[in-house]
Amino acid sequence: MRTTNTRTKNRRTKKTHRGKMFAALLFALSAFAALTGCSSKTAPTDGASSAAPPAEDAAPVSEAIPEGESLPASEAPVAESELKALEITNVSYDPTRELYAAYNEIFAKHWKEKTGQDVTVTQSHGGSGKQARSVLEGNEADVVTLALEQDINELVTGGLIESGWVGEFPKNSAPYTSTIVFLVRKDNPKSIKDWDDIVKPGIEIITPDPKTSGGARWNFLAAWGFALDLYQGDEEKTTQFLKDLYGNVTVLDSGARGSTTTFVENGQGDVLLAWENEAFLSLLEHPDDFEIVTPSISILAQPSVAVVDEVVDKRGTREVAAAYLEFLYSDEAQFLEGQNFYRPSNPDILAGFADTFDLNLKLVNIDDDFGGWTAATAKFFADDAIFDQIYKQ
Amino acid sequence: MEKAVKGALIAAGAAFIFIMLILPLATVIVYAFRQGLETFWQAVSEPYTLKALQLTLLTTVIALIVNTVFGIAASWAITRYHFKGRGLLTTLIDIPFSISPVIAGLTFILVFGRIGWAYPFLQAHDIKIVFAVPGIVLATIFVTFPFVSREMIPLMQSRGTDEEEAAALMGASWFTIYRKITFPHIKWSLLYGIILCTARAMGEFGAVSVVSGHLRGKTNTLPLHVEILFNEFHLTQAFAVSGILVVIAVIVLIVRNIVEYKLEKGDER
């Protein structure tokens, strides 16, 4: 008896509720349809998108730093009838985003003229060590353009790249170089001029973590080079100097770009130890807020490039991958690198940028002053090596 | 006295919500439109943003379907049958709640990555999982795994099995039982679970970040794309894209409230 009672009651309420429930469901569905509607709008491009991303209005040419990457959209239809479009992946480090966005465009044009084939380059950026790690774990990069020789050596150890890659391209496979400078706030309120100014108590330093960031290792070694010179080779005092320096670090990000954002956008710290190119880029974005200070001694930073043998052999992209790195040494690309605040390795083109870079800066370098990356890594950055000892205490 | 306490508590709650929720969300919207509608529109219609949106929606839909099917099956099994290890199963379903998404991502790398044990097999069959779309879908499924079943199990448990048993005795097939008796009771909590699952799947960052490889136009979801834009000094664009996520979140929130209202009504009956 009771059951039938509740049942009839249920039925009655059901009727009145049904309309409301249905309305609610309809609303949920329409919300979802609206969302998926967006996707179906973009869906038609899906099939062709691997060849040409949907770029009706590709990055405006007039902009100094294009927002879109290489988007060879206009050539796509022609290519389909002639040659299969190529796709390669460039796994790079943090500050090269803008450089490679621009470079991919001129390379695609160059390759098209040479072979009639379209090539799309997919970019990936992050801390150099982290990026090397992802390639090691299966992120299929045709080429790597990382901050350090050592990061590429990790890939050699992992069996992805054949040893001897350093000799594969000119200038030790370093098409452009950079150095480490200071970025300080406008008018330099803490009057920071050199390395010994930033170890003073009360100065807040922003630099990334040498364990994961290539730039951070260059920062460390540049400071070491200065202090070793200051203390005339006394390593104990030099270690103390570095300890003071890292004692002043308030934010230790995992990549160089993270540090730049911390300093520039979030307004943390008094001084950013930065890649020269990164410092110039920040200045370009915020001309009225910052100043670049060049210390008396810095380091010649040579970011390295290499073809990832295992991947290109599997995918059959060796030719275009090698050409991609080779073309970095062309006059056109060298000039573009200079425009993006990397020091071109071609001395003639570098000379043309004498107004931009301080070419008289005294630079230590990794091979002569630190005995190469393998030795430097073991001495400074391996587990329980000098950096760990400094940072633990 | 009591009134004062009440007032203070309400004020504290309101202040907390304002500072922690309203203010940041308002900031996102303000920043998104800081340089005008045109910049906003450019940012959200940029090819890489559209690709990211597409990937996010695809991932969400797949995760939703998988987890809904699983959630219904699991809650049915757990509440309607008695078997060994039932308690263990219930606990295991909750794992994604307690594990950090980053660790979830790393485990996928360790299984399917180049150094993982499944890699030779995947290589031989030319299958890509991590640093490709399947990895992102897997990671998203993992973190949103418990949402649907967690919503339904308590409800089905509290309802008991009497009605179903009665129907079975009267000779109804399991499908009829499910359609006529079980489903009408659980539909709103099912929908609620689905909505929570959607919200989480769209916003997932940690696990996806680990398995993505950050290949633009290919493996970047909306949250990852926001980070990239932010790191490239495109602050306005970053907030504009965040705006898309906020709008989706608000829609989800409204739908959620409607469903919650329905749920409460259902309980009263």
XYZ file of C-alpha atoms in Angstrom:
662
model
C 0.000 0.000 0.000
C 2.718 2.344 0.965
C 4.693 1.686 -2.120
C 1.854 2.490 -4.465
C 1.261 5.650 -2.523
C 4.753 6.941 -2.940
C 4.727 5.845 -6.493
C 1.699 7.895 -7.456
C 3.120 10.800 -5.547
C 6.362 10.408 -7.409
C 4.618 10.345 -10.673
C 2.804 13.531 -9.921
C 5.877 15.434 -8.863
C 7.735 13.979 -11.768
C 5.417 15.629 -14.225
C 5.877 19.074 -12.803
C 9.589 18.552 -12.454
C 10.153 17.098 -15.791
C 9.977 20.447 -17.537
C 12.502 22.038 -15.218
C 14.851 19.094 -15.295
C 14.694 19.023 -18.994
C 15.461 22.700 -19.189
C 18.491 22.223 -16.977
C 19.711 19.337 -19.065
C 19.163 21.297 -22.230
C 21.167 24.146 -20.789
C 24.014 21.833 -19.903
C 23.911 20.286 -23.332
C 23.781 23.580 -25.134
C 26.696 24.838 -23.077
C 28.613 21.802 -24.124
C 27.504 22.112 -27.692
C 28.704 25.687 -27.692
C 32.085 24.547 -26.506
C 32.393 21.729 -28.970
C 31.022 24.110 -31.558
C 34.224 26.082 -31.241
C 36.154 22.945 -31.921
C 34.131 21.948 -34.912
C 34.726 25.376 -36.318
C 38.430 24.763 -36.210
C 38.048 21.108 -37.100
C 38.086 21.419 -40.895
C 41.684 22.580 -40.729
C 42.556 19.482 -38.754
C 43.550 17.273 -41.649
C 45.813 19.810 -43.272
C 47.007 21.354 -40.065
C 50.097 19.212 -39.775
C 51.275 20.730 -43.025
C 50.027 24.237 -42.441
C 48.576 25.524 -39.175
C 45.418 27.559 -39.628
C 47.046 30.886 -40.314
C 44.710 33.048 -42.311
C 46.511 36.090 -41.035
C 50.011 34.911 -40.328
C 52.239 36.916 -38.022
C 52.524 40.493 -39.185
C 55.837 40.959 -40.924
C 56.283 44.439 -39.594
C 56.642 43.202 -36.029
C 60.174 42.896 -34.733
C 59.430 39.667 -32.936
C 56.703 37.694 -34.659
C 54.156 36.088 -32.410
C 53.276 33.209 -34.672
C 55.971 30.721 -35.558
C 56.928 29.631 -39.001
C 53.643 29.455 -40.786
C 54.212 28.702 -44.434
C 50.500 28.779 -45.034
C 50.396 30.350 -48.447
C 52.626 27.734 -50.051
C 50.790 24.732 -48.648
C 48.412 23.959 -51.533
C 51.226 23.935 -54.104
C 53.318 21.564 -52.021
C 50.603 18.996 -51.737
C 50.579 18.430 -55.450
C 54.376 18.258 -55.729
C 56.223 17.101 -52.647
C 55.188 15.872 -49.279
C 55.549 18.609 -46.702
C 58.167 17.997 -44.050
C 57.873 18.412 -40.335
C 60.712 18.613 -37.894
C 60.832 19.343 -34.185
C 63.367 21.632 -32.577
C 63.663 21.146 -28.840
C 65.385 24.229 -27.524
C 66.043 26.045 -24.280
C 64.222 28.916 -22.694
C 65.347 32.259 -24.136
C 65.504 31.214 -27.808
C 61.741 31.380 -28.345
C 61.777 34.604 -30.299
C 64.968 33.776 -32.214
C 63.675 30.462 -33.519
C 60.215 31.823 -34.210
C 61.876 34.226 -36.641
C 64.509 31.773 -37.858
C 61.959 29.061 -38.712
C 60.392 31.466 -41.168
C 63.561 32.282 -43.029
C 64.620 28.642 -43.014
C 61.274 27.503 -44.425
C 61.694 30.044 -47.197
C 65.267 28.966 -47.867
C 64.306 25.271 -47.971
C 61.376 25.973 -50.246
C 63.596 27.811 -52.706
C 66.215 25.090 -52.603
C 64.030 22.006 -52.810
C 60.491 23.184 -53.540
C 59.394 21.444 -50.390
C 57.495 22.909 -47.454
C 58.887 22.446 -44.008
C 57.180 23.188 -40.715
C 59.260 23.416 -37.584
C 57.590 22.650 -34.278
C 59.173 24.371 -31.316
C 59.485 23.350 -27.709
C 61.069 25.457 -24.982
C 62.003 25.088 -21.329
C 65.014 24.911 -19.029
C 67.891 23.388 -20.994
C 68.464 20.426 -18.672
C 64.748 19.735 -18.447
C 64.439 19.778 -22.217
C 67.377 17.384 -22.655
C 65.686 15.126 -20.144
C 62.428 15.115 -22.108
C 64.256 14.173 -25.301
C 65.970 11.400 -23.375
C 62.582 10.167 -22.236
C 61.133 10.059 -25.724
C 60.213 13.582 -26.809
C 61.070 13.117 -30.476
C 63.306 16.026 -31.439
C 64.962 16.029 -34.846
C 67.349 18.700 -33.658
C 68.249 20.009 -30.233
C 69.487 23.570 -29.754
C 70.374 23.684 -26.084
C 72.202 26.018 -23.751
C 75.079 23.734 -22.911
C 77.346 21.224 -24.531
C 76.868 19.120 -21.427
C 73.129 18.789 -21.934
C 73.748 17.384 -25.398
C 76.417 15.072 -23.962
C 73.674 13.615 -21.780
C 71.908 12.602 -24.979
C 75.131 10.987 -26.188
C 75.245 8.982 -22.971
C 71.605 8.044 -23.536
C 72.476 6.698 -26.982
C 70.453 9.233 -28.963
C 73.340 11.154 -30.489
C 76.626 9.765 -31.747
C 79.708 11.101 -30.028
C 81.703 13.531 -32.096
C 78.679 15.749 -32.690
C 80.692 18.797 -31.590
C 82.754 18.587 -34.776
C 79.746 18.162 -37.050
C 79.103 21.877 -37.491
C 81.508 24.837 -37.553
C 82.779 26.583 -34.375
C 82.196 23.563 -32.127
C 78.553 23.413 -33.195
C 77.892 26.791 -31.604
C 76.431 29.064 -34.321
C 75.955 31.963 -31.927
C 77.327 32.830 -28.522
C 76.212 34.935 -25.642
C 77.435 36.020 -22.261
C 76.134 36.745 -18.805
C 75.236 40.295 -17.754
C 73.256 41.973 -14.974
C 69.821 43.418 -15.419
C 69.057 46.033 -12.763
C 66.171 48.389 -12.143
C 66.196 51.834 -13.790
C 68.927 54.216 -12.564
C 70.570 51.325 -10.740
C 69.302 52.230 -7.231
C 71.662 49.768 -5.504
C 74.609 50.963 -7.647
C 75.556 47.519 -8.845
C 78.589 47.627 -11.106
C 80.370 44.339 -10.782
C 80.173 40.869 -9.239
C 81.516 42.015 -5.860
C 78.626 44.478 -5.528
C 75.974 41.761 -5.646
C 77.404 39.615 -2.848
C 76.962 42.488 -0.379
C 74.381 41.886 2.331
C 70.860 43.025 1.464
C 71.124 42.657 -2.296
C 68.438 40.376 -3.673
C 69.578 38.248 -6.606
C 67.380 36.379 -9.083
C 69.011 33.515 -10.972
C 67.760 30.101 -12.064
C 68.785 26.747 -10.614
C 72.065 25.365 -12.067
C 70.677 21.881 -11.625
C 68.018 22.403 -14.297
C 68.998 25.530 -16.212
C 71.858 25.934 -18.626
C 71.933 29.693 -18.221
C 72.267 29.270 -14.488
C 75.451 27.226 -14.950
C 76.940 29.940 -17.088
C 75.966 32.429 -14.347
C 77.707 30.331 -11.753
C 80.861 29.892 -13.810
C 81.036 33.576 -14.735
C 80.902 34.495 -11.046
C 83.512 31.867 -10.306
C 85.739 33.269 -13.057
C 85.496 36.747 -11.548
C 86.162 35.643 -7.979
C 89.051 33.379 -8.912
C 90.644 36.329 -10.656
C 89.907 38.579 -7.666
C 91.441 36.168 -5.139
C 94.275 35.240 -7.494
C 93.381 31.579 -7.732
C 92.410 30.939 -4.105
C 89.565 28.417 -4.507
C 88.539 28.501 -0.862
C 87.884 32.224 -0.936
C 86.206 31.834 -4.314
C 83.866 29.194 -2.902
C 83.018 31.555 -0.044
C 82.296 34.286 -2.599
C 79.862 32.000 -4.432
C 78.326 31.021 -1.119
C 77.674 34.679 -0.325
C 76.247 35.137 -3.781
C 73.792 32.251 -3.524
C 72.973 33.374 0.011
C 71.526 36.508 -1.600
C 69.384 34.594 -4.095
C 65.727 35.038 -3.215
C 64.039 33.145 -6.060
C 65.608 30.114 -7.762
C 63.470 29.269 -10.813
C 63.938 26.150 -12.916
C 64.637 27.976 -16.170
C 66.100 31.265 -17.363
C 62.785 32.551 -18.682
C 61.140 31.829 -15.361
C 63.758 33.980 -13.637
C 63.279 36.781 -16.123
C 59.534 36.743 -15.536
C 60.122 36.758 -11.794
C 62.370 39.808 -12.063
C 60.687 41.720 -14.859
C 56.977 40.977 -14.555
C 56.675 40.117 -10.887
C 59.101 42.795 -9.721
C 61.160 40.572 -7.424
C 64.817 41.240 -6.567
C 67.438 43.919 -7.219
C 69.479 42.195 -9.887
C 68.859 39.474 -12.434
C 71.812 37.408 -13.607
C 70.783 36.995 -17.192
C 71.742 35.842 -20.608
C 72.785 38.924 -22.520
C 70.080 38.245 -25.121
C 67.455 37.816 -22.415
C 68.492 41.112 -20.792
C 68.223 42.959 -24.117
C 64.839 41.415 -24.772
C 63.559 42.591 -21.386
C 64.867 46.046 -22.167
C 63.035 45.974 -25.494
C 59.791 45.063 -23.738
C 60.205 47.603 -20.938
C 62.600 50.317 -22.114
C 61.898 52.620 -19.181
C 62.185 50.177 -16.319
C 65.581 48.495 -16.562
C 69.256 48.907 -17.289
C 71.915 46.457 -18.374
C 75.136 46.414 -16.356
C 78.107 44.617 -17.877
C 80.494 43.246 -15.229
C 84.276 43.440 -15.622
C 84.578 39.714 -16.277
C 82.017 37.382 -17.747
C 81.954 34.107 -19.618
C 81.777 33.182 -23.272
C 78.586 31.130 -23.360
C 78.376 28.789 -26.319
C 74.937 27.263 -26.747
C 75.256 24.067 -28.757
C 73.212 22.548 -31.557
C 73.037 18.932 -32.732
C 71.078 16.573 -34.920
C 69.438 13.799 -32.896
C 70.661 10.741 -34.786
C 68.216 8.190 -33.429
C 65.195 10.306 -34.297
C 66.228 11.504 -37.762
C 67.224 7.984 -38.789
C 63.882 6.668 -37.709
C 61.890 9.444 -39.337
C 64.100 9.908 -42.380
C 64.608 13.596 -41.732
C 68.384 13.736 -41.499
C 68.835 15.872 -44.586
C 66.460 18.632 -43.595
C 67.551 18.531 -39.935
C 71.203 18.980 -40.883
C 70.283 21.749 -43.308
C 68.298 23.449 -40.538
C 71.372 23.674 -38.324
C 73.738 24.413 -41.205
C 71.662 27.395 -42.272
C 72.149 28.938 -38.819
C 75.648 29.889 -40.047
C 74.433 31.653 -43.197
C 74.830 35.427 -43.349
C 71.089 35.919 -43.297
C 70.652 33.803 -40.166
C 73.723 35.268 -38.454
C 72.286 38.712 -38.958
C 68.955 37.563 -37.528
C 70.748 36.125 -34.487
C 72.421 39.484 -33.937
C 69.054 41.200 -34.208
C 67.775 38.844 -31.537
C 70.724 39.831 -29.327
C 72.793 36.683 -29.728
C 76.401 37.303 -30.676
C 76.882 35.942 -34.212
C 79.834 33.546 -34.503
C 80.804 35.108 -37.830
C 83.239 37.886 -36.755
C 82.359 40.164 -39.691
C 78.691 40.156 -38.831
C 79.444 40.465 -35.123
C 81.465 43.608 -35.867
C 78.315 45.112 -37.371
C 76.673 44.848 -33.965
C 79.450 46.694 -32.112
C 76.927 49.317 -31.020
C 74.781 46.707 -29.327
C 77.320 44.467 -27.629
C 80.263 45.370 -25.419
C 82.883 43.617 -27.526
C 85.753 44.516 -25.187
C 84.328 42.629 -22.220
C 86.848 40.197 -20.739
C 85.456 36.713 -21.217
C 86.611 33.501 -19.579
C 85.695 30.373 -21.501
C 84.754 26.867 -20.620
C 87.560 25.010 -22.365
C 90.557 27.118 -21.327
C 89.480 28.173 -17.860
C 87.415 25.224 -16.679
C 88.869 22.305 -18.632
C 85.708 21.652 -20.660
C 82.169 20.791 -19.650
C 82.789 17.269 -18.429
C 85.358 18.480 -15.918
C 83.303 21.525 -14.951
C 80.155 19.459 -14.418
C 81.966 16.967 -12.218
C 83.617 19.704 -10.190
C 80.686 22.093 -9.779
C 77.299 20.653 -10.659
C 77.307 16.903 -10.042
C 75.521 15.662 -6.913
C 77.410 16.787 -3.787
C 79.822 18.851 -5.892
C 80.595 22.511 -5.125
C 77.146 23.915 -5.943
C 75.415 21.390 -3.692
C 77.846 22.120 -0.876
C 77.265 25.844 -1.220
C 73.522 25.597 -1.424
C 73.034 23.067 1.333
C 74.619 25.218 4.017
C 27.178 38.221 21.481
C 25.974 35.481 19.219
C 25.044 38.040 16.651
C 28.539 39.508 16.773
C 30.112 36.100 16.251
C 27.798 35.428 13.389
C 28.586 38.776 11.799
C 32.322 38.316 12.251
C 32.240 34.861 10.720
C 30.275 36.045 7.731
C 32.622 39.005 7.267
C 35.672 36.769 7.511
C 34.208 34.321 5.017
C 33.219 37.052 2.603
C 36.616 38.745 2.861
C 38.395 35.460 2.301
C 36.332 34.644 -0.768
C 36.807 38.144 -2.112
C 40.583 38.081 -1.733
C 41.133 34.499 -2.766
C 38.562 34.105 -5.540
C 36.834 37.237 -6.742
C 39.890 39.475 -6.872
C 42.136 37.112 -8.886
C 39.350 36.255 -11.321
C 38.470 39.893 -11.769
C 42.150 40.591 -12.407
C 42.196 37.999 -15.162
C 39.279 39.658 -16.896
C 40.686 43.165 -16.445
C 44.095 42.158 -17.794
C 42.517 40.240 -20.661
C 40.797 43.365 -21.932
C 43.533 45.776 -20.905
C 44.554 46.458 -24.476
C 41.067 46.469 -25.870
C 38.725 44.021 -27.499
C 40.811 43.733 -30.621
C 43.909 42.433 -28.843
C 41.718 40.055 -26.913
C 40.156 38.752 -30.075
C 43.541 38.415 -31.773
C 44.857 36.408 -28.864
C 41.964 34.003 -28.706
C 41.739 33.519 -32.462
C 45.466 32.979 -32.906
C 46.181 29.584 -34.583
C 48.116 28.153 -31.634
C 45.381 29.154 -29.210
C 42.751 27.479 -31.369
C 44.876 24.354 -31.580
C 45.247 24.361 -27.816
C 41.508 24.850 -27.338
C 40.817 22.025 -29.737
C 43.185 19.703 -27.903
C 41.728 20.651 -24.530
C 38.187 19.934 -25.720
C 39.187 16.661 -27.338
C 40.986 15.542 -24.198
C 38.082 16.559 -21.986
C 35.486 14.748 -24.078
C 37.505 11.518 -24.178
C 38.270 11.656 -20.462
C 34.617 12.311 -19.789
C 33.356 9.356 -21.802
C 35.903 6.954 -20.363
C 35.391 8.056 -16.790
C 31.605 8.093 -17.048
C 31.503 4.547 -18.376
C 33.995 3.471 -15.766
C 32.227 5.373 -13.002
C 28.852 3.803 -13.724
C 30.366 0.345 -13.969
C 32.435 0.727 -10.808
C 29.667 2.204 -8.680
C 27.291 -0.515 -9.863
C 29.792 -3.254 -9.067
C 30.698 -1.831 -5.688
C 27.223 -1.115 -4.412
C 25.252 -3.978 -5.946
C 27.593 -6.925 -5.554
C 29.536 -8.362 -2.683
C 32.926 -9.652 -3.558
C 36.393 -9.962 -2.092
C 38.478 -6.841 -2.382
C 35.505 -4.503 -2.640
C 36.943 -2.209 0.006
C 40.302 -2.285 -1.692
C 38.743 -1.333 -5.019
C 36.953 1.591 -3.411
C 40.248 2.778 -1.954
C 42.138 2.323 -5.196
C 39.656 4.462 -7.093
C 40.614 7.338 -4.818
C 44.326 7.162 -5.587
C 44.270 10.051 -8.085
C 42.844 12.303 -5.348
C 45.818 11.745 -3.102
C 48.649 11.506 -5.623
C 50.245 14.674 -6.939
C 49.487 15.044 -10.667
C 53.189 15.544 -11.351
C 53.900 12.077 -10.035
C 51.102 10.702 -12.182
C 52.752 12.292 -15.216
C 56.146 10.930 -14.284
C 54.829 7.396 -13.926
C 53.484 7.582 -17.476
C 56.924 8.706 -18.632
C 58.543 5.840 -16.763
C 56.197 3.318 -18.359
C 55.773 4.626 -21.906
C 58.813 6.878 -22.306
C 62.040 6.037 -24.072
C 63.498 4.582 -20.894
C 60.212 2.907 -19.926
C 59.608 -0.823 -20.080
C 56.828 -0.568 -22.651
C 58.959 1.462 -25.051
C 60.399 -1.366 -27.210
C 56.892 -2.672 -27.834
C 55.537 0.792 -28.665
C 58.494 1.473 -30.923
C 58.003 -1.801 -32.775
C 54.390 -0.907 -33.466
C 55.088 2.742 -34.142
C 52.837 3.972 -31.341
C 53.500 7.249 -29.594
C 52.034 7.789 -26.153
C 53.990 10.269 -24.096
C 54.951 13.605 -25.703
C 51.921 13.103 -27.945
C 48.150 13.416 -27.661
C 47.505 9.916 -26.224
C 49.752 10.716 -23.259
C 47.836 13.913 -22.558
C 44.528 12.061 -22.718
C 45.856 9.329 -20.427
C 47.164 11.827 -17.892
C 43.835 13.669 -17.907
C 41.871 10.449 -17.475
C 44.114 9.577 -14.565
C 43.545 12.776 -12.620
C 39.789 12.878 -13.277
C 39.315 9.160 -12.713
C 37.422 9.181 -9.375
C 35.032 12.067 -9.954
C 32.037 10.234 -11.417
C 32.193 7.069 -9.331
C 32.859 9.048 -6.132
C 29.657 11.013 -6.664
C 27.550 7.943 -7.319
C 28.800 5.329 -4.847
C 27.532 7.041 -1.643
C 24.145 7.717 -3.188
C 23.699 4.193 -4.465
C 24.879 2.820 -1.156
C 22.411 4.855 0.861
C 19.540 3.891 -1.394
C 20.156 0.208 -0.885
C 19.176 -2.546 -3.250
C 15.581 -3.199 -2.221
C 13.882 -1.732 -5.244
C 16.223 -3.438 -7.679
C 15.768 -6.737 -5.927
C 12.013 -6.367 -6.063
C 12.185 -5.649 -9.773
C 14.439 -8.618 -10.328
C 11.984 -10.836 -8.499
C 9.260 -9.582 -10.778
C 11.344 -10.749 -13.695
C 12.815 -7.521 -15.069
C 16.045 -7.811 -17.033
C 19.094 -5.972 -15.697
C 18.859 -3.400 -18.416
C 15.246 -2.640 -17.580
C 16.150 -2.441 -13.909
C 18.917 -0.032 -14.666
C 16.839 2.099 -16.986
C 13.653 2.201 -14.933
C 14.929 2.134 -11.358
C 18.610 2.817 -10.897
C 19.199 5.476 -13.484
C 16.304 7.810 -12.526
C 17.733 7.921 -9.002
C 21.326 8.542 -9.891
C 21.022 10.749 -12.931
C 21.581 14.062 -11.179
C 24.548 12.890 -9.185
C 25.899 11.330 -12.350
C 25.584 14.671 -14.087
C 27.175 16.370 -11.104
C 30.134 14.011 -11.311
C 30.422 14.626 -15.026
C 30.482 18.376 -14.478
C 33.206 18.179 -11.839
C 35.133 15.883 -14.142
C 34.820 18.391 -16.995
C 36.051 21.272 -14.888
C 39.046 19.348 -13.679
C 39.926 17.905 -17.083
C 39.926 21.345 -18.719
C 42.159 22.914 -16.135
C 44.619 20.111 -15.538
C 48.191 21.394 -15.664
C 50.661 19.325 -13.650
C 50.303 15.834 -15.080
C 49.780 17.125 -18.590
C 52.802 19.412 -18.345
C 55.065 16.453 -17.606
C 53.914 14.296 -20.529
C 53.347 17.087 -23.056
C 56.846 17.958 -24.263
C 55.409 21.434 -24.979
C 55.287 21.011 -28.749
C 53.369 24.011 -29.974
C 50.300 23.427 -32.027
C 50.515 19.753 -31.154
C 50.683 18.925 -27.479
C 49.873 22.214 -25.805
C 46.575 22.343 -23.959
C 45.019 25.669 -22.973
C 46.591 25.812 -19.491
C 50.022 25.009 -20.965
C 49.468 27.589 -23.679
C 48.726 30.200 -21.031
C 52.052 29.467 -19.367
C 53.899 29.756 -22.670
C 52.275 33.075 -23.535
C 53.090 34.377 -20.078
C 56.718 33.340 -20.441
C 56.938 35.054 -23.796
C 56.052 38.417 -22.305
C 52.629 38.294 -23.979
C 50.893 39.152 -20.747
C 47.672 40.417 -22.251
C 47.360 37.409 -24.525
C 48.073 35.072 -21.621
C 45.234 36.609 -19.646
C 42.955 36.623 -22.684
C 43.442 32.885 -23.090
C 42.950 32.455 -19.352
C 39.720 34.337 -19.936
C 38.481 31.467 -22.111
C 39.111 29.077 -19.241
C 37.392 31.400 -16.776
C 34.333 31.665 -19.002
C 34.161 27.888 -19.309
C 34.554 27.624 -15.547
C 31.680 30.046 -14.965
C 29.415 28.097 -17.314
C 30.347 24.887 -15.535
C 29.664 26.558 -12.202
C 26.185 27.665 -13.246
C 25.311 24.229 -14.572
C 26.709 22.741 -11.387
C 24.457 24.907 -9.248
C 21.392 23.939 -11.220
C 22.266 20.284 -10.830
C 23.021 20.717 -7.144
C 19.611 22.312 -6.681
C 18.022 19.357 -8.441
C 20.008 16.966 -6.275
C 18.752 18.571 -3.068
C 15.200 18.498 -4.326
C 15.613 14.856 -5.143
C 16.763 14.145 -1.606
C 13.783 15.836 -0.050
C 11.378 13.640 -1.905
